[in-house]
Coordinates of N, CA and C in Angstrom, one line a residue:
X30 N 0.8 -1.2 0.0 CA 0.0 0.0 0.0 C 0.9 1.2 0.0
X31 N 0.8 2.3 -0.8 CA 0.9 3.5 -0.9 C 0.7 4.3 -0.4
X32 N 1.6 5.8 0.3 CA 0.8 6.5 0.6 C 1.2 7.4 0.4
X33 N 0.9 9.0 0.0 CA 1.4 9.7 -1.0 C 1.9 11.0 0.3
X34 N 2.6 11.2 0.7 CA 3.3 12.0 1.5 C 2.4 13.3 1.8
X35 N 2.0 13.8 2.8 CA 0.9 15.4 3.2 C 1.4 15.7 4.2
X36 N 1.4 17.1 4.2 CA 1.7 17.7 5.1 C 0.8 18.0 6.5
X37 N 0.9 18.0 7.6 CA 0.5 18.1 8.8 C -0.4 19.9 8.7
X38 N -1.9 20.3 8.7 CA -2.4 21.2 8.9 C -1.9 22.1 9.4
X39 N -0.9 22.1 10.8 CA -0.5 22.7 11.6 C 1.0 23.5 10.5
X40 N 2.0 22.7 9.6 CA 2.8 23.3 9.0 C 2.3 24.9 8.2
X41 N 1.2 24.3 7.7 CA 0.3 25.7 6.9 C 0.3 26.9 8.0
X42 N -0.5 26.9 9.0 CA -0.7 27.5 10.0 C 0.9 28.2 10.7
X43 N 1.6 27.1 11.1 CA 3.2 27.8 11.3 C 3.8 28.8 10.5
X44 N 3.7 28.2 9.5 CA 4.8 28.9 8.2 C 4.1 30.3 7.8
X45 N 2.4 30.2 8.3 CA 1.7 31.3 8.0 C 1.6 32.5 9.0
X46 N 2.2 32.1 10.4 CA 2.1 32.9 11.3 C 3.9 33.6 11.2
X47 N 4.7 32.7 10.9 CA 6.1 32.9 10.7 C 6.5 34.0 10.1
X48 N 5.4 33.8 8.8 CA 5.7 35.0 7.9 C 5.1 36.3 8.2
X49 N 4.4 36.4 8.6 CA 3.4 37.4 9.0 C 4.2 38.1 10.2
X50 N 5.0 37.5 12.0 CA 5.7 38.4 12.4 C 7.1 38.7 11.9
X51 N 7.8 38.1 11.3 CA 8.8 38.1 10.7 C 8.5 39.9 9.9
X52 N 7.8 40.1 9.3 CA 7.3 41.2 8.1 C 7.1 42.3 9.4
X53 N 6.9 42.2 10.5 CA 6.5 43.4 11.4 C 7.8 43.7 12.1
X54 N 8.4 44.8 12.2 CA 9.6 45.0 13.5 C 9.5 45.6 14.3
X55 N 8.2 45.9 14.8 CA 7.9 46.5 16.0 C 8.0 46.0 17.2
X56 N 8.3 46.6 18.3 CA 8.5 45.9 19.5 C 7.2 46.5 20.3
X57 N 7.1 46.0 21.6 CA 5.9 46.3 22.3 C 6.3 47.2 23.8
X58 N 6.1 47.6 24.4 CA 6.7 48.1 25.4 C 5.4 48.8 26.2
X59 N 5.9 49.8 27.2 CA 5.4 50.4 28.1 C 5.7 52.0 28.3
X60 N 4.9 52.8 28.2 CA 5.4 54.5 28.2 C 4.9 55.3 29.5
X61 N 5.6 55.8 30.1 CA 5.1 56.9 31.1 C 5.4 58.3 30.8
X62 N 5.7 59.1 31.5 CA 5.6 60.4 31.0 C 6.0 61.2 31.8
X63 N 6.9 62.5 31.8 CA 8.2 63.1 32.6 C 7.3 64.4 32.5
X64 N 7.4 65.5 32.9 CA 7.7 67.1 32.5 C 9.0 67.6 32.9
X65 N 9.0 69.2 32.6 CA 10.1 69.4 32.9 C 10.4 69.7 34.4
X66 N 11.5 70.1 34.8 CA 13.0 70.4 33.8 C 13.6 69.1 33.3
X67 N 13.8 69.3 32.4 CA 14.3 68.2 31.3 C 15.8 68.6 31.4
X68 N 16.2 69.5 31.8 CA 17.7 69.5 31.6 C 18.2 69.6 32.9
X69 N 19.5 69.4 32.8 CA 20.3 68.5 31.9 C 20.2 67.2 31.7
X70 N 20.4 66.6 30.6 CA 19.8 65.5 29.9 C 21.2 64.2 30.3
X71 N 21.6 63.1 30.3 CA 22.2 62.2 30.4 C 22.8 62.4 28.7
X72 N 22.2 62.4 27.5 CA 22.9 62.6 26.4 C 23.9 63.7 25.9
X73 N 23.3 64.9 26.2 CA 24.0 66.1 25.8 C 24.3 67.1 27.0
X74 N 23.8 66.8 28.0 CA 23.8 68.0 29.0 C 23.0 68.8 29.1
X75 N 23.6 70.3 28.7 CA 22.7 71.4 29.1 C 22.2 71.8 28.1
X76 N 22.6 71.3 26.6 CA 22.5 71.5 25.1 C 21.0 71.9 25.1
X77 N 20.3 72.6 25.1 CA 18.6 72.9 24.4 C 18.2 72.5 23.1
X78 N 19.6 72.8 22.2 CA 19.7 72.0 20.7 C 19.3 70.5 20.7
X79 N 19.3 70.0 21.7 CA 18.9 68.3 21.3 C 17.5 67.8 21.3
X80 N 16.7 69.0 21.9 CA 15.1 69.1 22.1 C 13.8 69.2 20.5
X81 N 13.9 68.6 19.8 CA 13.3 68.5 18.8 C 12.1 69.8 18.8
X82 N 12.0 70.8 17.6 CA 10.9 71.2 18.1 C 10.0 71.4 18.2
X83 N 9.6 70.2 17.8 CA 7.7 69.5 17.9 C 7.9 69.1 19.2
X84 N 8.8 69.2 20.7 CA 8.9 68.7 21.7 C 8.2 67.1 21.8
X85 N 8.8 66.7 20.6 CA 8.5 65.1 21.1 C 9.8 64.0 21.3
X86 N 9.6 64.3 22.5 CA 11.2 63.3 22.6 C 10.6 62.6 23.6
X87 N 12.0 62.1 24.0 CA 11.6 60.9 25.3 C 12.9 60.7 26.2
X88 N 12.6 59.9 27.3 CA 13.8 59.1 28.0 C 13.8 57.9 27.5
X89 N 15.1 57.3 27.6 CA 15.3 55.8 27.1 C 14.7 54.9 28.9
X90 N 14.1 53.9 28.8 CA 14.1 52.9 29.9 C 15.5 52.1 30.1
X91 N 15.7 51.5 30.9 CA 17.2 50.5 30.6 C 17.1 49.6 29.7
X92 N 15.5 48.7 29.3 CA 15.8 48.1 28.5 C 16.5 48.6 26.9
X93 N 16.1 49.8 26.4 CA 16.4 50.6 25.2 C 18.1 51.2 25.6
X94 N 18.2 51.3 26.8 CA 19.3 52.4 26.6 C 20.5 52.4 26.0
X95 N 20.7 51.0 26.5 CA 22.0 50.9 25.2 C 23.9 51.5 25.8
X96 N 23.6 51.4 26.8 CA 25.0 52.4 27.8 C 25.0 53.5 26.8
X97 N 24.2 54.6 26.6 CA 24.0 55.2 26.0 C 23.8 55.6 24.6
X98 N 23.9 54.4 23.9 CA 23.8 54.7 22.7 C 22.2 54.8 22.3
X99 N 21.3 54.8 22.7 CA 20.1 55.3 22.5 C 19.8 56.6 22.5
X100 N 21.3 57.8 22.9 CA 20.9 59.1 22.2 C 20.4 59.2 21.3
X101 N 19.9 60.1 20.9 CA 20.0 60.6 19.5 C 18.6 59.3 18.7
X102 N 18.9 58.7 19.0 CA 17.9 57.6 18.4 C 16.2 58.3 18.3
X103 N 15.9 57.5 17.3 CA 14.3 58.0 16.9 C 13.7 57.1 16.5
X104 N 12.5 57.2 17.4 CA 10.7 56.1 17.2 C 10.1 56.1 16.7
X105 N 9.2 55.8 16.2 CA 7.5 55.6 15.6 C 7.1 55.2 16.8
X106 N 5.9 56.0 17.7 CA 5.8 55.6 19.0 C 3.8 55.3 18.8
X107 N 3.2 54.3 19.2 CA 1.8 54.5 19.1 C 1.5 53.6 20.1
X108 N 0.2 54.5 21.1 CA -0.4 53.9 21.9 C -1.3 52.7 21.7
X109 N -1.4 51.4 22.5 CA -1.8 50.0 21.6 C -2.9 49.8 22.9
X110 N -2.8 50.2 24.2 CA -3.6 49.7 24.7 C -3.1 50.8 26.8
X111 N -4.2 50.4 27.2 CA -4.0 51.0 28.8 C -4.8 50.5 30.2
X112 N -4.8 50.4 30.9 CA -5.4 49.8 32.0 C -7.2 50.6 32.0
X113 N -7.1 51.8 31.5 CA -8.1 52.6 31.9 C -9.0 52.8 30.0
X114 N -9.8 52.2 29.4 CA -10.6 52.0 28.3 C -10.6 53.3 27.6
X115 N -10.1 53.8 26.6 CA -10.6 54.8 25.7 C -9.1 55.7 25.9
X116 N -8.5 55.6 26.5 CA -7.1 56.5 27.3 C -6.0 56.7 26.0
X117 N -6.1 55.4 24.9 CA -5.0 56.1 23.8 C -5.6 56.4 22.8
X118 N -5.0 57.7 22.2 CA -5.8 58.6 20.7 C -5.4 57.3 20.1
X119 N -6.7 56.7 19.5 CA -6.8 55.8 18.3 C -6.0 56.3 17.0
X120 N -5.2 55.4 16.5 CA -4.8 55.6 15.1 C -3.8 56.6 14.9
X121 N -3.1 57.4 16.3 CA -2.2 58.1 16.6 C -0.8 57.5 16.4
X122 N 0.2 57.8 15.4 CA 1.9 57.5 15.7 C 2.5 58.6 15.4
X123 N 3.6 58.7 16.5 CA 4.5 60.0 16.7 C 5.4 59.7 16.5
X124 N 6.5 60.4 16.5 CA 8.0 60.1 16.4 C 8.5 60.7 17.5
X125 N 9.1 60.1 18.1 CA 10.0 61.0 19.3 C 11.7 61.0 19.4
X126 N 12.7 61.7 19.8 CA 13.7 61.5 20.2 C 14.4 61.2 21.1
X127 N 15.1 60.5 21.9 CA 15.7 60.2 22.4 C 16.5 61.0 23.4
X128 N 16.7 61.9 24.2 CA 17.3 63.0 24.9 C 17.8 62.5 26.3
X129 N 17.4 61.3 26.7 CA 17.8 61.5 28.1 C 17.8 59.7 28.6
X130 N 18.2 59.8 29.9 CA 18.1 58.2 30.4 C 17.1 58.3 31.4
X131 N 15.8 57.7 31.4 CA 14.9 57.8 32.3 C 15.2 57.7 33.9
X132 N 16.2 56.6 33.9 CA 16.7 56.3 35.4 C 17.4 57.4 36.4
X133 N 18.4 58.2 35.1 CA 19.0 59.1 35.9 C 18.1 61.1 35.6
X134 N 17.3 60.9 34.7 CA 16.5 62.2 34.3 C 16.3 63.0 35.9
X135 N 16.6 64.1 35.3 CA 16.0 65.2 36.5 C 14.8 65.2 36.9
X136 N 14.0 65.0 36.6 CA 12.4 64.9 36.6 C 11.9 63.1 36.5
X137 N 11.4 62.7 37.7 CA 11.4 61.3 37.4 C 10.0 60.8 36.6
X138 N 10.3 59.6 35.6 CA 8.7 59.6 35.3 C 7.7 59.3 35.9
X139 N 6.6 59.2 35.6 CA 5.5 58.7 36.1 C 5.4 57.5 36.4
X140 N 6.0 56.5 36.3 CA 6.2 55.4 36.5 C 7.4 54.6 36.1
X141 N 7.9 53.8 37.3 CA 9.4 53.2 37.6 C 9.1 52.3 36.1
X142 N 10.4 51.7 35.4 CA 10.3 50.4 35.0 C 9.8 50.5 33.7
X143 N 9.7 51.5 32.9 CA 9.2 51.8 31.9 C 9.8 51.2 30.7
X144 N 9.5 50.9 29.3 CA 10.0 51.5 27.8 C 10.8 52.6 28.0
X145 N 10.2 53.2 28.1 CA 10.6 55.0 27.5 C 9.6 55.8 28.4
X146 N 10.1 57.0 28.7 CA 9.5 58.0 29.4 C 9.0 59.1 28.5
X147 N 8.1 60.0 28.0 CA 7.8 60.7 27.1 C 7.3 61.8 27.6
X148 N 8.1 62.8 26.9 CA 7.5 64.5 27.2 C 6.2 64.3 27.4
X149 N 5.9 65.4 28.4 CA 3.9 65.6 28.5 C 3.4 65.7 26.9
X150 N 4.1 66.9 26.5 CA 3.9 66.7 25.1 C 3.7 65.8 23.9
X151 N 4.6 64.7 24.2 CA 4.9 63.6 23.5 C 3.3 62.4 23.9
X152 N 3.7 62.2 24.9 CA 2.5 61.6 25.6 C 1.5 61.7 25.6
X153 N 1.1 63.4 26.0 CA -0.3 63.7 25.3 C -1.0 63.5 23.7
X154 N -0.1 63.3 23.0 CA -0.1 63.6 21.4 C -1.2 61.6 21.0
X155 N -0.6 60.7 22.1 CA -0.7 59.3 22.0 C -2.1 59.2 22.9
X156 N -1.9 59.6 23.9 CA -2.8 59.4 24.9 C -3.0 60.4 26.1
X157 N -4.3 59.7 26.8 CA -5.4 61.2 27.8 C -4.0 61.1 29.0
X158 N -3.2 62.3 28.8 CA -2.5 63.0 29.7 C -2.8 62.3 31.3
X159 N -3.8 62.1 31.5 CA -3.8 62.2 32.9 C -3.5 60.5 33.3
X160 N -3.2 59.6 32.5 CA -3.0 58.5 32.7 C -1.1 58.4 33.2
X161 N -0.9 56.8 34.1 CA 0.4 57.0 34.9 C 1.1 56.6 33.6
X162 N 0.8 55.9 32.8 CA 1.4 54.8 31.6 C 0.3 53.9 30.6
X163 N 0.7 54.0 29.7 CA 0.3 53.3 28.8 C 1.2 52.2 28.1
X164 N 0.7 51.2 27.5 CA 1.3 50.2 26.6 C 1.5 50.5 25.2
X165 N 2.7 50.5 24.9 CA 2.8 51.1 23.3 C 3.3 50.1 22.5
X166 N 3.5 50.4 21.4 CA 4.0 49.8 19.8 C 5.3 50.2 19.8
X167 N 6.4 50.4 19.2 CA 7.6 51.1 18.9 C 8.3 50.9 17.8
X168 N 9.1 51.6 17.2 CA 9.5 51.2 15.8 C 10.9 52.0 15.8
X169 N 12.2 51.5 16.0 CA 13.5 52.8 15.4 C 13.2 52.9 14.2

């Protein structure tokens, strides 16, 4: 008896979910939100020149930071979800810069343990200001 070789259902389904995150490079994270004084920053210092002037920057978390090489770096930042229902501007992505190290910032964020820390400005642009953190998308 013969039997003509088929593949297991499940292979279709793998190879189809494979492709699909493979094609996305976004990472997932968590965002809180600083004000100022923003200076002086862990990247530049006292520089005001590093402050983008759409004021959308950010602090690096430790996981991003990079022993500093996450200066200067830039996101595609969008709010994906939050503890509190309706909290992120739907359909909203920002770009932010990179200016500081959250851990050591003059102004601590809103919450320990973060992604990234994000200007009020920055933060508001994604989501209702008055929240401690939200869960974001992120993209260099």
């Amino acid at each position: 008896m013969s039997t003509s070789p088929s593949s297991p259902p499940w292979l279709f389904l793998f190879l189809f979910l494979s492709a699909l995150f493979r094609s996305s490079q976004a990472d997932v994270g968590s965002a809180a939100h600083y004000s100022p004084p923003y200076l002086p920053t862990a990247c530049r210092g006292s520089d005001p020149s590093q402050f983008p002037s759409s004021n959308l920057f950010g602090s690096a978390g430790e996981g991003i930071w990079d022993n500093g090489a996450a200066c200067g770096r830039q996101y595609l930042v969008r709010c994906i979800s939050a503890p509190v229902l309706g909290t992120c501007v739907p359909g909203k992505t920002i770009q932010i810069r990179i200016v500081d190290r959250a851990l050591s910032s003059v102004s601590r964020p809103s919450r320990k343990d973060t992604t990234m820390a994000l200007s009020t400005t920055a933060f508001a642009a994604i989501a209702n200001s008055s929240a401690k953190f939200v869960n974001i998308e992120f993209q260099q």
